[in-house]
Coordinates of C-alpha atoms in Angstrom, one line a residue:
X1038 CA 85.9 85.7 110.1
X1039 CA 86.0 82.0 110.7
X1040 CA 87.2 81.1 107.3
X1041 CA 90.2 82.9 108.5
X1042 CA 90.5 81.4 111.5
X1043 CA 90.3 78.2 109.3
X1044 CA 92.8 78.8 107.1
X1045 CA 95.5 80.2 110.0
X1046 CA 94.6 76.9 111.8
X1047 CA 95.5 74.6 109.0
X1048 CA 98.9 77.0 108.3
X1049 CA 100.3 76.5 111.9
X1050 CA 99.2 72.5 111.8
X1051 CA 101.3 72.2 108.7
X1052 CA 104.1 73.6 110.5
X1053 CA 104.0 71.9 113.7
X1054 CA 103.2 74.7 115.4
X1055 CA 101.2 74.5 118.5
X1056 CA 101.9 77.3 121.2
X1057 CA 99.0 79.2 119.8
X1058 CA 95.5 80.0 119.7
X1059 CA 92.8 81.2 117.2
X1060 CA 89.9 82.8 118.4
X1061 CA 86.8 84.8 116.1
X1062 CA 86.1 87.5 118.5
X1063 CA 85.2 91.2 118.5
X1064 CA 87.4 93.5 120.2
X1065 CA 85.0 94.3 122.8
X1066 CA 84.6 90.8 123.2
X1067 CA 88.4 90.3 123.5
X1068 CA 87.8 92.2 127.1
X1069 CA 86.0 90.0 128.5
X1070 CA 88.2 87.0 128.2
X1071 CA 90.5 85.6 130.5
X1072 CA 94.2 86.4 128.9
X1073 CA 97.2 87.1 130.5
X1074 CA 98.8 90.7 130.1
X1075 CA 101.4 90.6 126.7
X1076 CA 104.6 91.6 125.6
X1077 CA 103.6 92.1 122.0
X1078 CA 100.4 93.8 120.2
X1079 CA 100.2 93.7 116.5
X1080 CA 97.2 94.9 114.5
X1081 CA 98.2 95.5 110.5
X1082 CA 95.5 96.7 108.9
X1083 CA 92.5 97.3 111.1
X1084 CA 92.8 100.7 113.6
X1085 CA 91.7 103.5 110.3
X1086 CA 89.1 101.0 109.1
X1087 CA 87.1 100.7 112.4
X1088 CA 84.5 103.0 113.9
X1089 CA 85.1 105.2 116.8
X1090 CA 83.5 102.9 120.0
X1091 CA 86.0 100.0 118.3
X1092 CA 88.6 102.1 118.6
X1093 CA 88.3 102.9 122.2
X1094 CA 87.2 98.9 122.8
X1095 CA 91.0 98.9 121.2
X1096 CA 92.8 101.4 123.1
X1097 CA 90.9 99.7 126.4
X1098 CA 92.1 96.2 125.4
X1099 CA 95.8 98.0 125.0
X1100 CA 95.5 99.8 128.5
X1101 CA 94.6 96.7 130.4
X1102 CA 96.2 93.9 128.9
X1103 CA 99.9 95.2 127.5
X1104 CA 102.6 94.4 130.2
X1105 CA 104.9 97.5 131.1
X1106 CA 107.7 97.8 128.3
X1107 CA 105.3 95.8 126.1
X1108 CA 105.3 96.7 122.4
X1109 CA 102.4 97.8 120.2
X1110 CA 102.5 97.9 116.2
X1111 CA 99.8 99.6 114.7
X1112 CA 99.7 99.7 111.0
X1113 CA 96.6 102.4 109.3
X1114 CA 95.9 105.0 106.7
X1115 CA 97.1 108.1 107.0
X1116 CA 96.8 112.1 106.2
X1117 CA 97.8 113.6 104.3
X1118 CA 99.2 111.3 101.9
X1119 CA 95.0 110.2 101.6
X1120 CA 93.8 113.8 101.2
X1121 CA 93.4 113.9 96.9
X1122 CA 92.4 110.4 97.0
X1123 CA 89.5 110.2 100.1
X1124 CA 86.8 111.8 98.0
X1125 CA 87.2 108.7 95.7
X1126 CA 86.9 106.5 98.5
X1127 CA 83.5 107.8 99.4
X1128 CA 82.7 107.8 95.6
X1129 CA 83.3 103.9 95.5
X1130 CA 81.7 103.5 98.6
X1131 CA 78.4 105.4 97.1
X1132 CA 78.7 103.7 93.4
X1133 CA 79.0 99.8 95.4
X1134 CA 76.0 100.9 98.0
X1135 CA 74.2 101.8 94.9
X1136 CA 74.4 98.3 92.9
X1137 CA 73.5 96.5 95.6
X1138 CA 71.0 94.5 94.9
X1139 CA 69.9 91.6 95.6
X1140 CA 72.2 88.6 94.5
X1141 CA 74.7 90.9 93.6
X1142 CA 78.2 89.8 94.8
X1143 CA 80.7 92.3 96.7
X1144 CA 83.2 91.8 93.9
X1145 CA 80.3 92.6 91.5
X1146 CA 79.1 95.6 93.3
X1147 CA 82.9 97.0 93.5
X1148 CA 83.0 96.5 89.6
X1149 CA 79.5 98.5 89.0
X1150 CA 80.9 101.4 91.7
X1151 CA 84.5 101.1 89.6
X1152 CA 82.7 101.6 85.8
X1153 CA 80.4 104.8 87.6
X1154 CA 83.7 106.3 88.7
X1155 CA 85.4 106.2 85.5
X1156 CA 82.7 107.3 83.5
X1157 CA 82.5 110.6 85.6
X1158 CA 86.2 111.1 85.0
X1159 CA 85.5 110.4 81.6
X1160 CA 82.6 113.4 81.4
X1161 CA 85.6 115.2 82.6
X1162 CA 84.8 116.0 86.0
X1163 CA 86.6 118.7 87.8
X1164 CA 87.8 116.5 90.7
X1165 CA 89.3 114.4 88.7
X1166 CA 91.0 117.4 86.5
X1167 CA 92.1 119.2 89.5
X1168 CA 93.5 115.7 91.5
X1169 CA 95.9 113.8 89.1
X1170 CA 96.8 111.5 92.3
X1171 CA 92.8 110.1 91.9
X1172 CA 92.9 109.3 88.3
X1173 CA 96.0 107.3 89.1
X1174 CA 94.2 105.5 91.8
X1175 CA 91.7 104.9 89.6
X1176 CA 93.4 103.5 86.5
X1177 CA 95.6 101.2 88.5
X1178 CA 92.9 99.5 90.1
X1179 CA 92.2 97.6 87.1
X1180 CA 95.1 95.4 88.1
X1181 CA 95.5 95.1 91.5
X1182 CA 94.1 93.0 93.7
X1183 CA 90.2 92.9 94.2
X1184 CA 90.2 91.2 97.6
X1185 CA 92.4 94.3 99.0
X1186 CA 90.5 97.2 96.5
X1187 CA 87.2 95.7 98.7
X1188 CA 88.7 95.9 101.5
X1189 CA 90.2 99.6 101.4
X1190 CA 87.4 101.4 99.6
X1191 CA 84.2 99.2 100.8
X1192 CA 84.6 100.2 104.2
X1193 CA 82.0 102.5 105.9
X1194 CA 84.5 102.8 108.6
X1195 CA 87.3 103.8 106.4
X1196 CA 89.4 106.7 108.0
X1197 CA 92.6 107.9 107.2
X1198 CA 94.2 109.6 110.3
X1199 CA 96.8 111.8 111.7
X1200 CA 99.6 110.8 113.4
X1201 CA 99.4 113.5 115.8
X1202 CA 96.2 112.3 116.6
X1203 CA 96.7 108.9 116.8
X1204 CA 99.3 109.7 119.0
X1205 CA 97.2 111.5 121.8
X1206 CA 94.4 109.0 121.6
X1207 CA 97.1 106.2 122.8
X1208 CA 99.0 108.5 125.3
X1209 CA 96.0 108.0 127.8
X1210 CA 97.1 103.7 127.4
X1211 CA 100.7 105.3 128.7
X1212 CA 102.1 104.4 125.6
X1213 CA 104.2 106.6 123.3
X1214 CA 105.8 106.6 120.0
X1215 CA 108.8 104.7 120.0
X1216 CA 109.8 104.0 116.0
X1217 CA 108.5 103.8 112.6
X1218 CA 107.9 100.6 111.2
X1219 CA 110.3 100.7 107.9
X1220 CA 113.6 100.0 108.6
X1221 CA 114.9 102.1 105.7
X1222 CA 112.8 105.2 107.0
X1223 CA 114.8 105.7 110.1
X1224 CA 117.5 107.4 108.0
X1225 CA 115.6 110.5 107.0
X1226 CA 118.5 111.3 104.4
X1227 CA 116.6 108.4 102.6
X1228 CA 113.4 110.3 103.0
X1229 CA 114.2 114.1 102.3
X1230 CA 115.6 116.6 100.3
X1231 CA 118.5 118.9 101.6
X1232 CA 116.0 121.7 102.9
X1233 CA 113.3 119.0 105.0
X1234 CA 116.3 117.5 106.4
X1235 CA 117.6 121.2 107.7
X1236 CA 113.6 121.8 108.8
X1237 CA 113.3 118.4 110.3
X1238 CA 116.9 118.5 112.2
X1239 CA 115.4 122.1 113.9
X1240 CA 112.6 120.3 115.7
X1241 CA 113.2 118.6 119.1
X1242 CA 109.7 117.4 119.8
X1243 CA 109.5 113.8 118.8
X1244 CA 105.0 114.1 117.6
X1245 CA 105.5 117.5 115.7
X1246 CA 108.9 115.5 113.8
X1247 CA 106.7 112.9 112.7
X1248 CA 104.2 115.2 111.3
X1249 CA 106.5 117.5 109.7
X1250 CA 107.9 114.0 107.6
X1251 CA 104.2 113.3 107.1
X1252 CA 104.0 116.3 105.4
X1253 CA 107.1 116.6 103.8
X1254 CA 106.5 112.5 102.6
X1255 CA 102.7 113.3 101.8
X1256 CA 102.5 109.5 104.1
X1257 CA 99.6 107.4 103.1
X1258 CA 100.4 104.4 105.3
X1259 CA 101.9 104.7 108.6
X1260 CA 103.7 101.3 110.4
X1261 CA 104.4 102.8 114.2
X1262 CA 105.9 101.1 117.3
X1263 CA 104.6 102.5 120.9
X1264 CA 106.2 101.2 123.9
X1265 CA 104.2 100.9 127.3
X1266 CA 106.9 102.6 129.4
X1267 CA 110.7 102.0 128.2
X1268 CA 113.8 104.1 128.3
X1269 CA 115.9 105.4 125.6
X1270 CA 119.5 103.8 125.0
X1271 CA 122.2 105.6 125.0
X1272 CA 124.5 105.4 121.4
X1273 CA 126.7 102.8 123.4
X1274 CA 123.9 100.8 124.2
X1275 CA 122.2 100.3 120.7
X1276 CA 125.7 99.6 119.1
X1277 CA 125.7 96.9 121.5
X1278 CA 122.7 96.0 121.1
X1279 CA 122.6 96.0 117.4
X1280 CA 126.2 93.8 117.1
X1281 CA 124.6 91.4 119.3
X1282 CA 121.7 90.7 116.6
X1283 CA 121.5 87.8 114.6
X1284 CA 121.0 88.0 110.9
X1285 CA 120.0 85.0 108.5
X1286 CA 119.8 85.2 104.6
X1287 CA 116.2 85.1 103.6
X1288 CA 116.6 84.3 99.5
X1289 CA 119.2 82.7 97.5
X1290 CA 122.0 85.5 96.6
X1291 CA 121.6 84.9 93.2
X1292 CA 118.3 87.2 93.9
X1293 CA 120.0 89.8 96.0
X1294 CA 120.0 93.3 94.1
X1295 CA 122.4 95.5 94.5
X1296 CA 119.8 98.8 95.1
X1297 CA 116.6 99.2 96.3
X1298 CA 114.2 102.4 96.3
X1299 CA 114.1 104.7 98.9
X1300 CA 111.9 107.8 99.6
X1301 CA 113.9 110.0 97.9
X1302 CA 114.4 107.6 94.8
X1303 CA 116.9 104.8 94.0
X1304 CA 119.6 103.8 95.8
X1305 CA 122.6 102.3 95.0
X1306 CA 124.4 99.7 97.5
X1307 CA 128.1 98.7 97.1
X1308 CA 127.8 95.1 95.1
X1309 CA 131.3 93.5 95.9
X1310 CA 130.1 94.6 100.1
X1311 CA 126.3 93.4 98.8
X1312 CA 128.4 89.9 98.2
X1313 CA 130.4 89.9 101.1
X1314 CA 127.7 89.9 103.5
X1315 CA 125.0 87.7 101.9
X1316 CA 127.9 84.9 100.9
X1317 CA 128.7 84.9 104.9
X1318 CA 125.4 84.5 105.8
X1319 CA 125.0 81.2 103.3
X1320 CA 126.6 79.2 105.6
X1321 CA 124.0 80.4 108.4
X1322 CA 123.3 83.3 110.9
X1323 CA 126.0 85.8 111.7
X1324 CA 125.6 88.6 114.4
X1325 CA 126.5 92.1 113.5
X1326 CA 129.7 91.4 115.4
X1327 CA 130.6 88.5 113.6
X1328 CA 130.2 90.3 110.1
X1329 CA 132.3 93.1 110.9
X1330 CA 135.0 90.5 111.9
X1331 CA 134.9 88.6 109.2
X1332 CA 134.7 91.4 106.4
X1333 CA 137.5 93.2 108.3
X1334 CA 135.4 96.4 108.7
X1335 CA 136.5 98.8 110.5
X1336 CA 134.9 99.8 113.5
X1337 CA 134.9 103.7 112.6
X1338 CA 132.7 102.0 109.5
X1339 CA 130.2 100.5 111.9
X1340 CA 127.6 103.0 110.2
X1341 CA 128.4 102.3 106.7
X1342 CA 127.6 98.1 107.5
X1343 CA 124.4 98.8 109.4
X1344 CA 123.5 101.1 106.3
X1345 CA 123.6 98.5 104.6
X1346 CA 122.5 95.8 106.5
X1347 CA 119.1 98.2 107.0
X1348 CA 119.0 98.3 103.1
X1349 CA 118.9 94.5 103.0
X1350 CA 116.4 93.9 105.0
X1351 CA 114.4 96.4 103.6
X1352 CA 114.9 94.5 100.3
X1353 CA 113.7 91.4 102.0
X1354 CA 117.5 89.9 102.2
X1355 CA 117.9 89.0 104.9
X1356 CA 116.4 89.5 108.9
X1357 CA 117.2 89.5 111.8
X1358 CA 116.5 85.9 113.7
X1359 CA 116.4 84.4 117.2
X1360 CA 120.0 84.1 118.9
X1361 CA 120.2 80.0 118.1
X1362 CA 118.3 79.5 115.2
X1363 CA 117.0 75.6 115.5
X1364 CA 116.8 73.3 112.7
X1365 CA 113.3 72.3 113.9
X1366 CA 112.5 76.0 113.1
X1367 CA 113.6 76.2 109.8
X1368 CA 112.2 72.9 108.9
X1369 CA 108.6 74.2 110.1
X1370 CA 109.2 77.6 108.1
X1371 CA 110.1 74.9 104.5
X1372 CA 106.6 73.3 105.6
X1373 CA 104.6 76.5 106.2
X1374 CA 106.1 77.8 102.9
X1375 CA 105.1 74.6 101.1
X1376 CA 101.6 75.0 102.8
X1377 CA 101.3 78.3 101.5
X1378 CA 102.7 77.6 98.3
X1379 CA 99.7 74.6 98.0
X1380 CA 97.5 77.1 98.8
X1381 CA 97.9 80.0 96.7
X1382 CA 98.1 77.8 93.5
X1383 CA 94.8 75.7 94.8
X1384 CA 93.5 79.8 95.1
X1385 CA 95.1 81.4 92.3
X1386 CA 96.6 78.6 89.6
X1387 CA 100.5 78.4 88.7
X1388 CA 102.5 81.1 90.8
X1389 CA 104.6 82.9 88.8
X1390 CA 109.0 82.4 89.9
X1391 CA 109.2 86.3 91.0
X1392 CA 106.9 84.6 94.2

């Protein structure tokens, strides 16, 4: 939408930023412009909520115009973490098709298709008896955002999907599943109980894995990294990799909690090692290398740090960051952040200090 075009515009002028470009275009359009091939693809938010022809406009744009060993992210709801709550969904989407008459605002129509819902809960419909998971949807609504409520349930397109299928539709683009998004989701002893981990640790075949954690998670949202090509690193070559990586702090330590929540529930984290690390990185970046130096870990307890350095930044910590951080950077993050800050208060009013 050009507003958001706008908006992204005025963000990146605020920060100096000028080595990109913002363009309101259809995917299909997208195929017909002259762009170079990239290393990166990232759509968050937009692959279960398109129709089928936009899809393959997608998976086109991917096949021609991702170099090989280019990245994708896709980000999309999935089954069958959606499977008690799609009938809702299509109930919204009914109620909000329904009140729309003329003059009648999305917000407003969302609110008419919200009451209708309720009120057949209320009459003490069997769907709603029989699916707990829907009237918990339902009542939390009432506080969360509008904007995204709109967004998720307003959507004709609205599809949540199977990895497995996802999967086959971009094996055609030569691309194939390379990670899940969530750094804390790589350990599956975060994810699963004793008897999914033995089930899990008896399958070989990297699709039918992910769909047995699906299962096993009930997954709502997938975040999934395919590579265009690639080769797997040996262990030696990801340790190296991984001590070679930069980390900066994100927040002040003060803010840094010693446990975050996991799959399986919450987790506990070590607070004098919590300390440790984030105090090092106060004074500025530190590779992997450099903080297993300088905490005098040993190297048999290289796994116990990256554990830990996973939970971080799943907490939002810290994160990894280029090799030479430069001082212009950081001082165009401070003025995107102001920028941002400006904007949600001109949006929302006073922003509240957990922000």
């Amino acid at each position: 939408m050009p507003e958001h075009c706008l908006v992204a515009r005025q963000m990146a002028a605020s920060g100096g930023i000028e080595n990109v470009q913002w363009a309101e275009l259809g995917f299909g359009e997208y195929l017909n412009e002259d762009l170079p091939q990239f290393d990166y693809i990232v759509m968050h938010g937009v692959y279960s909520w398109v129709s089928d022809e936009v899809k393959a406009q997608i998976r086109n744009f991917l096949s021609r115009k991702l170099r090989p060993g280019g990245t994708v992210y896709l980000s999309y709801n999935s089954q069958p973490g959606w499977s008690q709550a799609a009938p809702l969904q299509t109930l919204l989407s009914i109620g909000a098709r329904e009140a729309g008459v003329a003059g009648n605002s999305v917000n407003a129509r969302f609110g008419s298709a919200l009451t209708f819902a309720e009120r057949l809960a209320d009459a003490g419909a069997n769907y709603f008896k029989t699916n707990p998971e829907a009237v918990e949807k339902l009542r939390s609504m009432k506080t969360e955002d509008q904007r995204y409520l709109v967004h998720e349930y307003l959507n004709e397109q609205w599809k949540p999907l199977y990895f497995s299928d996802v999967a086959s539709e971009l094996n055609p683009c030569k691309l194939n599943f390379a990670a899940y998004g969530d750094p804390s989701e790589h350990y599956d002893a975060l994810c699963l109980n004793a008897s999914g981990l033995a089930l899990i640790e008896s399958v070989d075949d990297p699709i039918l894995r992910q769909t047995l954690r699906d299962y096993l998670m009930n997954t709502a949202f997938r975040k999934d990294y395919f590579l265009k090509g690639g080769r797997k690193l040996t262990p030696f070559e990801q340790r190296r990799l991984l001590l070679q990586t930069p980390f900066a702090l994100c927040v002040p330590t003060k803010h840094v909690v010693a446990e975050f929540v996991a799959r399986i529930g919450r987790v506990a984290l070590n607070p004098e090692f919590v300390s440790s690390i984030t105090g090092l990185l106060e004074a500025g970046p530190q590779t992997l290398a450099s903080l297993m130096e300088l905490t005098k870990t040993k190297a048999q307890n290289f796994t116990a740090l990256l554990q830990l350095i996973v939970a971080l930044v799943t907490l939002g910590a810290i994160h990894p960051c280029p090799v030479k951080p430069r001082e212009s950077a950081a001082a165009r993050r401070l003025s995107i952040s102001q920028w941002l800050v400006r904007h949600l208060k001109a949006e929302n009013g006073p922003i509240s200090p957990r922000h």
